[in-house]
PDB file of C-alpha atoms in Angstrom:
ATOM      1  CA  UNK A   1      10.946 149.485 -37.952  1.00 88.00           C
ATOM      2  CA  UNK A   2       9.486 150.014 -34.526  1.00 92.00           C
ATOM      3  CA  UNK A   3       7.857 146.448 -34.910  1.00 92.00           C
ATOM      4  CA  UNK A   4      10.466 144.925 -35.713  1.00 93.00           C
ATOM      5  CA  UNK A   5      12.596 146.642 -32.608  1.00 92.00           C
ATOM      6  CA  UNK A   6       9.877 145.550 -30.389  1.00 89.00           C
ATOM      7  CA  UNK A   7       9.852 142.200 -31.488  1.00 90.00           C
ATOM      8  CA  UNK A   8      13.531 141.616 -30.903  1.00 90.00           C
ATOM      9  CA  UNK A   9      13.892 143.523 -27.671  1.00 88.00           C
ATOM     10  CA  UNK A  10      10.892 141.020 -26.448  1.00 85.00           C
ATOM     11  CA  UNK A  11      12.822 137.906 -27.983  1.00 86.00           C
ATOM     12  CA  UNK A  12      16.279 138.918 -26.080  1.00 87.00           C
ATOM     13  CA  UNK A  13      14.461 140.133 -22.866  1.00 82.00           C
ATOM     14  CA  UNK A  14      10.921 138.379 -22.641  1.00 79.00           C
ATOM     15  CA  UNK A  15       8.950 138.616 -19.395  1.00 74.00           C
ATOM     16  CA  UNK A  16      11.009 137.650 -16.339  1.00 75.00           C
ATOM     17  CA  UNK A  17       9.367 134.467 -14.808  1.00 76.00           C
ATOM     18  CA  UNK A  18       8.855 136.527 -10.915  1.00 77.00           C
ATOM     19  CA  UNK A  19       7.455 139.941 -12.839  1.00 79.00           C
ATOM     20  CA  UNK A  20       3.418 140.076 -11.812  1.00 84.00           C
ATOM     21  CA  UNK A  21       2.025 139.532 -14.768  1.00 84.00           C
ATOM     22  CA  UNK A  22      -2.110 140.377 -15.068  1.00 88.00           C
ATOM     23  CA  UNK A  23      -2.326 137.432 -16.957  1.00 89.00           C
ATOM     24  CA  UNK A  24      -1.029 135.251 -14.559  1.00 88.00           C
ATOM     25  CA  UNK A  25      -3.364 136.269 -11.589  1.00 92.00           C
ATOM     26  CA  UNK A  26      -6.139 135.672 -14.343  1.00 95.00           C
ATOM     27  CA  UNK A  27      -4.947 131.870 -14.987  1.00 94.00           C
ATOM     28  CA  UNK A  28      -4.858 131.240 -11.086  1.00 95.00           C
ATOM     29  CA  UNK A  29      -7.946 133.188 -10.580  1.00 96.00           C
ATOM     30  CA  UNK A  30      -9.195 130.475 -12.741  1.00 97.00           C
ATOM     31  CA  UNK A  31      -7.236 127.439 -11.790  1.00 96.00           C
ATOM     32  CA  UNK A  32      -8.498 128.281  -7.947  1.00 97.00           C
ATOM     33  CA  UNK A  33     -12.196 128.759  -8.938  1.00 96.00           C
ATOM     34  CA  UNK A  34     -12.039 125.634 -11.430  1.00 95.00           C
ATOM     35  CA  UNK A  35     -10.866 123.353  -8.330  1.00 95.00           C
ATOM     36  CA  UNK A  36     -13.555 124.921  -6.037  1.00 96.00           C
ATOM     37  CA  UNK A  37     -16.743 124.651  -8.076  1.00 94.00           C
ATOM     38  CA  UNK A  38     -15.947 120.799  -9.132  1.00 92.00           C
ATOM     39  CA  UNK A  39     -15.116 120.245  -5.495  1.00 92.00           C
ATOM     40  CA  UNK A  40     -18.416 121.964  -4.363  1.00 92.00           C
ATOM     41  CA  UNK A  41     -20.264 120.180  -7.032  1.00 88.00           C
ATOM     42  CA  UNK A  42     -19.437 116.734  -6.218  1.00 85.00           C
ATOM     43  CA  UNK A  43     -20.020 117.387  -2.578  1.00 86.00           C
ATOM     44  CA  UNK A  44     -23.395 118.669  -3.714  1.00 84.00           C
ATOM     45  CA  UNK A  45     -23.916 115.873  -5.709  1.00 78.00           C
ATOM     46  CA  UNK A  46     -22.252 113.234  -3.911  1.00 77.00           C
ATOM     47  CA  UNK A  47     -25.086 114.105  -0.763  1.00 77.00           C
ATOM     48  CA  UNK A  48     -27.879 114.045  -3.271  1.00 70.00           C
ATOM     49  CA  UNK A  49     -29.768 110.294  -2.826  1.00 63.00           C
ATOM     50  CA  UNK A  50     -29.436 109.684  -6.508  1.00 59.00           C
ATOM     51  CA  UNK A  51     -28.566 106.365  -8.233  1.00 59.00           C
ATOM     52  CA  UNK A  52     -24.811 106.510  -9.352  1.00 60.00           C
ATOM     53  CA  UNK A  53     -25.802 105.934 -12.631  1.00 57.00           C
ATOM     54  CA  UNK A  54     -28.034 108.901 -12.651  1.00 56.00           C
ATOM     55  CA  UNK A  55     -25.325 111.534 -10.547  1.00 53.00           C
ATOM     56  CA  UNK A  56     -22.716 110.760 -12.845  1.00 57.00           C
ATOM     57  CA  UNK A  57     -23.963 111.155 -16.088  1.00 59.00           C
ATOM     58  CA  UNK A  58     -23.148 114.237 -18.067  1.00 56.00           C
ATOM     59  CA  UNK A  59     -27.002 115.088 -18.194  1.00 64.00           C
ATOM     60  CA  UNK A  60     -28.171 114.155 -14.651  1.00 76.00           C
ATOM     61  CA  UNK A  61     -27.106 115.842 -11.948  1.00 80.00           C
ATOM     62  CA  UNK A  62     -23.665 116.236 -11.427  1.00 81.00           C
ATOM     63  CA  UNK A  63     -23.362 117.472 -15.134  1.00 84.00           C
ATOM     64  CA  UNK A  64     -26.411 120.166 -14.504  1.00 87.00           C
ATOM     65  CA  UNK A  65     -24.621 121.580 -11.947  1.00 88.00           C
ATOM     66  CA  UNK A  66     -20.573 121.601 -13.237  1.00 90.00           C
ATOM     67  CA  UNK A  67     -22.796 123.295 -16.671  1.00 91.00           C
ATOM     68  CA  UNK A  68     -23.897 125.857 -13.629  1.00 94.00           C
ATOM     69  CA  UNK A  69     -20.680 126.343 -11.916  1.00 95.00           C
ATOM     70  CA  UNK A  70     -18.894 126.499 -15.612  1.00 94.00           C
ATOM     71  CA  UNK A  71     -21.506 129.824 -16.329  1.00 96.00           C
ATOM     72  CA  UNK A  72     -20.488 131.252 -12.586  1.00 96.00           C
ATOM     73  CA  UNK A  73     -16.941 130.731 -13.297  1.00 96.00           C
ATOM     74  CA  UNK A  74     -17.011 132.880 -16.645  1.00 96.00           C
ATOM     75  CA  UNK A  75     -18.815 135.174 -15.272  1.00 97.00           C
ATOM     76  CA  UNK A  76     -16.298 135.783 -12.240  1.00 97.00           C
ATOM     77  CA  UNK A  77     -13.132 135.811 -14.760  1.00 96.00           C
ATOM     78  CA  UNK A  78     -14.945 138.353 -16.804  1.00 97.00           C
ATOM     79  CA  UNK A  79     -16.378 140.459 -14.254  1.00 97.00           C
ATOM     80  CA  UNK A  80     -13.350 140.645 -11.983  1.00 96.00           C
ATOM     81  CA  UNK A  81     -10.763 141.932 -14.333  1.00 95.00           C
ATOM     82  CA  UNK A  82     -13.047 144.135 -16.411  1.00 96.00           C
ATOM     83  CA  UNK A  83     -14.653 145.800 -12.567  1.00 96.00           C
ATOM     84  CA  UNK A  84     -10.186 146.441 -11.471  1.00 95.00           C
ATOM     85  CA  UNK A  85      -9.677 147.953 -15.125  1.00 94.00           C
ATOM     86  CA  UNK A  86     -12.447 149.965 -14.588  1.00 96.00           C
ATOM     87  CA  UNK A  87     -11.726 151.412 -10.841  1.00 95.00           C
ATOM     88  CA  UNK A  88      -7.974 151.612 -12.255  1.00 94.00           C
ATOM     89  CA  UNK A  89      -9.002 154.131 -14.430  1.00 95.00           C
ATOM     90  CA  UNK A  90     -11.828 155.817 -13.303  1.00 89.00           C
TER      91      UNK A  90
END
């Protein structure tokens, strides 16, 4: 019964779109870190004297480092959230 109360309270009311929402700080956390790294690595790459065929291609340069920057950027998401959870309740 209480699921079913839950359920249609959230249906009628849902999140209002200007509530902070933890989820929402998460998806521009990443959104903000996506557009950095992939700007930083085609700088990086871009100042690199490579051939263009070599910078560009998934397994040359430019797709070592975006692999790199992907690792860095789930280790940020996961770290950040799980490090304010944890001084939150500690």
């Amino acid at each position: 019964m209480a699921f079913v109360a839950g359920f249609l309270l959230d249906c009628i009311l849902g999140d209002p779109m200007g509530w902070p929402h933890p989820i929402r700080w998460i998806g521009s956390l990443i959104a903000h870190l996506s557009d950095y790294f992939l700007e930083k690595a085609e700088k990086k790459a871009n100042s690199k004297k490579l051939n263009k065929e070599n910078a560009q291609n998934e397994n040359g340069y430019l797709g070592r480092l975006k692999r790199s920057y992907g690792v860095s950027l789930v280790i940020i998401v996961i770290a950040v959230p799980a490090l304010i959870t944890f001084f939150l309740l500690f």
